Amino acid sequence: LSLTNDPEIYWFDTGLLAMASFDGLQVSPNGGCSWDFANETLSSLIMYDLAGDPTNPARALAMSSSGNLPNRLYETTDNGVTWTATPAPIAEPGFITESMAIAPSQTNRIFVSGSHLASAEAPRRPTVYRTDDGGSTWTEFPVTLPEGNRTLFALAVSPTDPDIVFLRTNAETATDNPE
């Protein structure tokens, strides 16, 4: 079984491309003609999102997502040459990250959205996590939505107010099909 996804791609000013995919974090120095893993650690992780710093084009963040491991952000400040894990995991195992957004007016404020895994007793629990220090600490913000398994996606942060984040959700519902 091979996992597939629509990868996130960031193009650094140097011409280096970075790609976050289910196969890990990869980089291409030649416009996508060939790809290599950014480093050995990032070749074994599911990387779910990638975002560039709107005020510093040499800085980007990649986000891992796994139900079995603590998820982290990985940061580059040198145009994708080196990537370092942020100090603290986003959440404990059991949280699936979906997307992240960097606040343009306060770039150490990063929002990560996703869901705590469902159990037999409860559906998925959509949650937003926020860091104000670039990933050293995280604050959880549970989001109340109507019943059903739902996923939450952080789409954008207001360019002038870092307290306003725009989210999107989907719903999984069962329908009766008499056929």
PDB file of C-alpha atoms in Angstrom:
ATOM      1  CA  LEU A   1       0.000   0.000   0.000  1.00  0.00           C
ATOM      2  CA  SER A   2       1.416   3.359  -0.981  1.00  0.00           C
ATOM      3  CA  LEU A   3       0.261   6.578   0.643  1.00  0.00           C
ATOM      4  CA  THR A   4      -0.402   9.514  -1.654  1.00  0.00           C
ATOM      5  CA  ASN A   5      -1.263  13.120  -1.094  1.00  0.00           C
ATOM      6  CA  ASP A   6      -1.171  16.493  -2.783  1.00  0.00           C
ATOM      7  CA  PRO A   7       2.207  17.741  -1.532  1.00  0.00           C
ATOM      8  CA  GLU A   8       2.888  21.225  -0.256  1.00  0.00           C
ATOM      9  CA  ILE A   9       5.763  22.959  -2.065  1.00  0.00           C
ATOM     10  CA  TYR A  10       7.800  26.053  -1.147  1.00  0.00           C
ATOM     11  CA  TRP A  11      10.217  27.778  -3.513  1.00  0.00           C
ATOM     12  CA  PHE A  12      13.139  29.539  -1.817  1.00  0.00           C
ATOM     13  CA  ASP A  13      14.755  32.642  -3.343  1.00  0.00           C
ATOM     14  CA  THR A  14      17.854  30.532  -4.030  1.00  0.00           C
ATOM     15  CA  GLY A  15      15.839  28.326  -6.400  1.00  0.00           C
ATOM     16  CA  LEU A  16      15.718  25.360  -4.013  1.00  0.00           C
ATOM     17  CA  LEU A  17      12.310  23.693  -3.823  1.00  0.00           C
ATOM     18  CA  ALA A  18      11.092  21.989  -0.649  1.00  0.00           C
ATOM     19  CA  MET A  19       8.224  19.505  -0.690  1.00  0.00           C
ATOM     20  CA  ALA A  20       6.292  18.120   2.281  1.00  0.00           C
ATOM     21  CA  SER A  21       4.720  14.778   1.410  1.00  0.00           C
ATOM     22  CA  PHE A  22       3.677  11.484   2.955  1.00  0.00           C
ATOM     23  CA  ASP A  23       7.138  10.253   1.914  1.00  0.00           C
ATOM     24  CA  GLY A  24       8.979  12.866   4.016  1.00  0.00           C
ATOM     25  CA  LEU A  25      10.497  16.305   3.474  1.00  0.00           C
ATOM     26  CA  GLN A  26      12.329  16.473   0.173  1.00  0.00           C
ATOM     27  CA  VAL A  27      14.332  19.178  -1.586  1.00  0.00           C
ATOM     28  CA  SER A  28      15.194  19.801  -5.217  1.00  0.00           C
ATOM     29  CA  PRO A  29      18.026  22.080  -6.358  1.00  0.00           C
ATOM     30  CA  ASN A  30      17.016  21.870 -10.027  1.00  0.00           C
ATOM     31  CA  GLY A  31      13.409  22.955 -10.291  1.00  0.00           C
ATOM     32  CA  GLY A  32      11.949  19.557  -9.481  1.00  0.00           C
ATOM     33  CA  CYS A  33      13.956  17.461 -11.965  1.00  0.00           C
ATOM     34  CA  SER A  34      15.327  15.413  -9.060  1.00  0.00           C
ATOM     35  CA  TRP A  35      14.516  15.185  -5.366  1.00  0.00           C
ATOM     36  CA  ASP A  36      16.489  14.169  -2.264  1.00  0.00           C
ATOM     37  CA  PHE A  37      15.404  13.973   1.354  1.00  0.00           C
ATOM     38  CA  ALA A  38      16.268  17.078   3.348  1.00  0.00           C
ATOM     39  CA  ASN A  39      17.960  14.817   5.922  1.00  0.00           C
ATOM     40  CA  GLU A  40      17.719  11.249   7.194  1.00  0.00           C
ATOM     41  CA  THR A  41      15.306  12.057  10.037  1.00  0.00           C
ATOM     42  CA  LEU A  42      12.867  13.778   7.695  1.00  0.00           C
ATOM     43  CA  SER A  43      12.875  10.864   5.249  1.00  0.00           C
ATOM     44  CA  SER A  44      10.936   8.667   7.683  1.00  0.00           C
ATOM     45  CA  LEU A  45       8.196  11.095   8.715  1.00  0.00           C
ATOM     46  CA  ILE A  46       4.843  11.896   7.168  1.00  0.00           C
ATOM     47  CA  MET A  47       5.110  15.608   6.427  1.00  0.00           C
ATOM     48  CA  TYR A  48       1.693  17.172   6.157  1.00  0.00           C
ATOM     49  CA  ASP A  49       2.197  20.870   5.544  1.00  0.00           C
ATOM     50  CA  LEU A  50       4.831  23.422   4.593  1.00  0.00           C
ATOM     51  CA  ALA A  51       4.676  27.209   4.998  1.00  0.00           C
ATOM     52  CA  GLY A  52       7.036  30.048   4.241  1.00  0.00           C
ATOM     53  CA  ASP A  53       7.589  32.955   6.607  1.00  0.00           C
ATOM     54  CA  PRO A  54       5.894  35.968   4.982  1.00  0.00           C
ATOM     55  CA  THR A  55       8.570  38.356   6.314  1.00  0.00           C
ATOM     56  CA  ASN A  56      11.710  36.214   5.853  1.00  0.00           C
ATOM     57  CA  PRO A  57      11.945  34.254   2.583  1.00  0.00           C
ATOM     58  CA  ALA A  58      14.863  32.143   3.930  1.00  0.00           C
ATOM     59  CA  ARG A  59      12.631  30.729   6.704  1.00  0.00           C
ATOM     60  CA  ALA A  60      10.075  27.976   6.259  1.00  0.00           C
ATOM     61  CA  LEU A  61       8.328  25.478   8.517  1.00  0.00           C
ATOM     62  CA  ALA A  62       7.398  21.883   7.740  1.00  0.00           C
ATOM     63  CA  MET A  63       4.934  19.959   9.897  1.00  0.00           C
ATOM     64  CA  SER A  64       4.900  16.242  10.617  1.00  0.00           C
ATOM     65  CA  SER A  65       1.723  14.289  11.258  1.00  0.00           C
ATOM     66  CA  SER A  66       1.360  10.829  12.719  1.00  0.00           C
ATOM     67  CA  GLY A  67      -1.130   9.294  15.072  1.00  0.00           C
ATOM     68  CA  ASN A  68       1.621   7.261  16.720  1.00  0.00           C
ATOM     69  CA  LEU A  69       4.362   9.851  17.301  1.00  0.00           C
ATOM     70  CA  PRO A  70       4.376  13.351  18.752  1.00  0.00           C
ATOM     71  CA  ASN A  71       4.062  15.796  15.844  1.00  0.00           C
ATOM     72  CA  ARG A  72       6.593  18.588  15.429  1.00  0.00           C
ATOM     73  CA  LEU A  73       7.457  21.557  13.329  1.00  0.00           C
ATOM     74  CA  TYR A  74      10.787  21.547  11.523  1.00  0.00           C
ATOM     75  CA  GLU A  75      12.305  24.937  10.731  1.00  0.00           C
ATOM     76  CA  THR A  76      14.841  26.195   8.242  1.00  0.00           C
ATOM     77  CA  THR A  77      16.303  29.694   8.356  1.00  0.00           C
ATOM     78  CA  ASP A  78      18.924  29.119   5.640  1.00  0.00           C
ATOM     79  CA  ASN A  79      16.810  28.607   2.512  1.00  0.00           C
ATOM     80  CA  GLY A  80      16.159  24.913   3.130  1.00  0.00           C
ATOM     81  CA  VAL A  81      19.776  23.801   3.541  1.00  0.00           C
ATOM     82  CA  THR A  82      19.301  22.612   7.142  1.00  0.00           C
ATOM     83  CA  TRP A  83      16.105  21.740   9.061  1.00  0.00           C
ATOM     84  CA  THR A  84      15.810  21.625  12.860  1.00  0.00           C
ATOM     85  CA  ALA A  85      12.986  20.302  15.009  1.00  0.00           C
ATOM     86  CA  THR A  86      11.289  22.899  17.180  1.00  0.00           C
ATOM     87  CA  PRO A  87      11.805  22.271  20.912  1.00  0.00           C
ATOM     88  CA  ALA A  88       8.362  20.960  21.856  1.00  0.00           C
ATOM     89  CA  PRO A  89       5.985  18.533  20.141  1.00  0.00           C
ATOM     90  CA  ILE A  90       2.708  20.078  19.018  1.00  0.00           C
ATOM     91  CA  ALA A  91       0.658  17.493  20.906  1.00  0.00           C
ATOM     92  CA  GLU A  92       1.004  14.039  22.336  1.00  0.00           C
ATOM     93  CA  PRO A  93       0.438  10.946  20.166  1.00  0.00           C
ATOM     94  CA  GLY A  94      -3.165  10.597  19.070  1.00  0.00           C
ATOM     95  CA  PHE A  95      -3.384  14.054  17.460  1.00  0.00           C
ATOM     96  CA  ILE A  96      -3.374  14.203  13.661  1.00  0.00           C
ATOM     97  CA  THR A  97      -2.169  17.531  12.281  1.00  0.00           C
ATOM     98  CA  GLU A  98      -3.817  18.802   9.115  1.00  0.00           C
ATOM     99  CA  SER A  99      -2.563  22.301   8.383  1.00  0.00           C
ATOM    100  CA  MET A 100      -0.707  25.278   9.766  1.00  0.00           C
ATOM    101  CA  ALA A 101      -0.704  29.019   9.268  1.00  0.00           C
ATOM    102  CA  ILE A 102       1.906  31.621  10.254  1.00  0.00           C
ATOM    103  CA  ALA A 103       0.688  35.002  11.530  1.00  0.00           C
ATOM    104  CA  PRO A 104       2.143  37.576   9.097  1.00  0.00           C
ATOM    105  CA  SER A 105       2.336  40.332  11.726  1.00  0.00           C
ATOM    106  CA  GLN A 106       3.882  38.094  14.408  1.00  0.00           C
ATOM    107  CA  THR A 107       5.749  35.249  12.683  1.00  0.00           C
ATOM    108  CA  ASN A 108       6.579  33.284  15.845  1.00  0.00           C
ATOM    109  CA  ARG A 109       2.810  32.827  16.296  1.00  0.00           C
ATOM    110  CA  ILE A 110       1.875  29.690  14.420  1.00  0.00           C
ATOM    111  CA  PHE A 111      -1.484  27.950  14.358  1.00  0.00           C
ATOM    112  CA  VAL A 112      -1.772  24.194  13.783  1.00  0.00           C
ATOM    113  CA  SER A 113      -5.119  22.546  13.195  1.00  0.00           C
ATOM    114  CA  GLY A 114      -6.160  18.943  13.311  1.00  0.00           C
ATOM    115  CA  SER A 115      -8.074  16.379  15.311  1.00  0.00           C
ATOM    116  CA  HIS A 116      -7.564  14.075  18.219  1.00  0.00           C
ATOM    117  CA  LEU A 117      -8.213  10.545  16.982  1.00  0.00           C
ATOM    118  CA  ALA A 118     -11.641   9.033  17.367  1.00  0.00           C
ATOM    119  CA  SER A 119     -12.322   6.188  19.739  1.00  0.00           C
ATOM    120  CA  ALA A 120     -15.219   3.806  20.204  1.00  0.00           C
ATOM    121  CA  GLU A 121     -16.606   6.215  22.802  1.00  0.00           C
ATOM    122  CA  ALA A 122     -16.097   9.541  21.024  1.00  0.00           C
ATOM    123  CA  PRO A 123     -15.746  10.997  17.520  1.00  0.00           C
ATOM    124  CA  ARG A 124     -12.680  12.936  16.430  1.00  0.00           C
ATOM    125  CA  ARG A 125     -12.171  16.102  18.434  1.00  0.00           C
ATOM    126  CA  PRO A 126     -11.162  19.101  16.274  1.00  0.00           C
ATOM    127  CA  THR A 127      -8.533  21.300  17.910  1.00  0.00           C
ATOM    128  CA  VAL A 128      -6.289  24.240  17.142  1.00  0.00           C
ATOM    129  CA  TYR A 129      -2.888  24.557  18.786  1.00  0.00           C
ATOM    130  CA  ARG A 130      -1.028  27.866  18.930  1.00  0.00           C
ATOM    131  CA  THR A 131       2.560  28.728  19.694  1.00  0.00           C
ATOM    132  CA  ASP A 132       3.710  32.285  20.345  1.00  0.00           C
ATOM    133  CA  ASP A 133       7.396  31.384  20.587  1.00  0.00           C
ATOM    134  CA  GLY A 134       8.088  29.521  17.356  1.00  0.00           C
ATOM    135  CA  GLY A 135       7.296  26.068  18.733  1.00  0.00           C
ATOM    136  CA  SER A 136       8.854  26.033  22.209  1.00  0.00           C
ATOM    137  CA  THR A 137       5.443  25.849  23.888  1.00  0.00           C
ATOM    138  CA  TRP A 138       1.934  25.096  22.639  1.00  0.00           C
ATOM    139  CA  THR A 139      -1.541  26.053  23.848  1.00  0.00           C
ATOM    140  CA  GLU A 140      -4.557  23.901  22.987  1.00  0.00           C
ATOM    141  CA  PHE A 141      -7.826  25.472  21.826  1.00  0.00           C
ATOM    142  CA  PRO A 142     -10.603  22.862  21.448  1.00  0.00           C
ATOM    143  CA  VAL A 143     -13.161  23.827  18.817  1.00  0.00           C
ATOM    144  CA  THR A 144     -16.829  22.980  19.280  1.00  0.00           C
ATOM    145  CA  LEU A 145     -18.555  21.877  16.100  1.00  0.00           C
ATOM    146  CA  PRO A 146     -21.834  20.068  15.398  1.00  0.00           C
ATOM    147  CA  GLU A 147     -21.931  16.298  15.933  1.00  0.00           C
ATOM    148  CA  GLY A 148     -19.986  13.996  13.640  1.00  0.00           C
ATOM    149  CA  ASN A 149     -16.402  13.263  12.732  1.00  0.00           C
ATOM    150  CA  ARG A 150     -14.908  16.512  11.563  1.00  0.00           C
ATOM    151  CA  THR A 151     -11.506  17.733  10.507  1.00  0.00           C
ATOM    152  CA  LEU A 152     -10.297  21.289  10.995  1.00  0.00           C
ATOM    153  CA  PHE A 153      -7.985  23.170   8.634  1.00  0.00           C
ATOM    154  CA  ALA A 154      -6.145  26.425   9.480  1.00  0.00           C
ATOM    155  CA  LEU A 155      -6.269  28.436   6.272  1.00  0.00           C
ATOM    156  CA  ALA A 156      -4.916  31.872   7.079  1.00  0.00           C
ATOM    157  CA  VAL A 157      -4.202  34.427   9.773  1.00  0.00           C
ATOM    158  CA  SER A 158      -5.242  38.054   9.465  1.00  0.00           C
ATOM    159  CA  PRO A 159      -2.347  40.106   8.064  1.00  0.00           C
ATOM    160  CA  THR A 160      -2.842  42.773  10.753  1.00  0.00           C
ATOM    161  CA  ASP A 161      -4.310  40.941  13.766  1.00  0.00           C
ATOM    162  CA  PRO A 162      -2.507  37.752  14.883  1.00  0.00           C
ATOM    163  CA  ASP A 163      -5.522  36.830  17.051  1.00  0.00           C
ATOM    164  CA  ILE A 164      -7.753  36.209  14.018  1.00  0.00           C
ATOM    165  CA  VAL A 165      -7.330  32.847  12.303  1.00  0.00           C
ATOM    166  CA  PHE A 166      -9.536  31.609   9.498  1.00  0.00           C
ATOM    167  CA  LEU A 167     -10.523  27.935   9.659  1.00  0.00           C
ATOM    168  CA  ARG A 168     -12.334  25.500   7.422  1.00  0.00           C
ATOM    169  CA  THR A 169     -13.960  22.227   8.381  1.00  0.00           C
ATOM    170  CA  ASN A 170     -15.418  19.247   6.644  1.00  0.00           C
ATOM    171  CA  ALA A 171     -18.028  16.811   7.849  1.00  0.00           C
ATOM    172  CA  GLU A 172     -18.273  13.075   7.510  1.00  0.00           C
ATOM    173  CA  THR A 173     -21.862  11.959   7.698  1.00  0.00           C
ATOM    174  CA  ALA A 174     -23.565   8.698   6.983  1.00  0.00           C
ATOM    175  CA  THR A 175     -26.569   8.744   4.700  1.00  0.00           C
ATOM    176  CA  ASP A 176     -29.154   6.071   4.179  1.00  0.00           C
ATOM    177  CA  ASN A 177     -29.042   4.642   0.705  1.00  0.00           C
ATOM    178  CA  PRO A 178     -32.022   2.349   0.062  1.00  0.00           C
ATOM    179  CA  GLU A 179     -30.507   0.970  -3.156  1.00  0.00           C
TER     180      GLU A 179
END
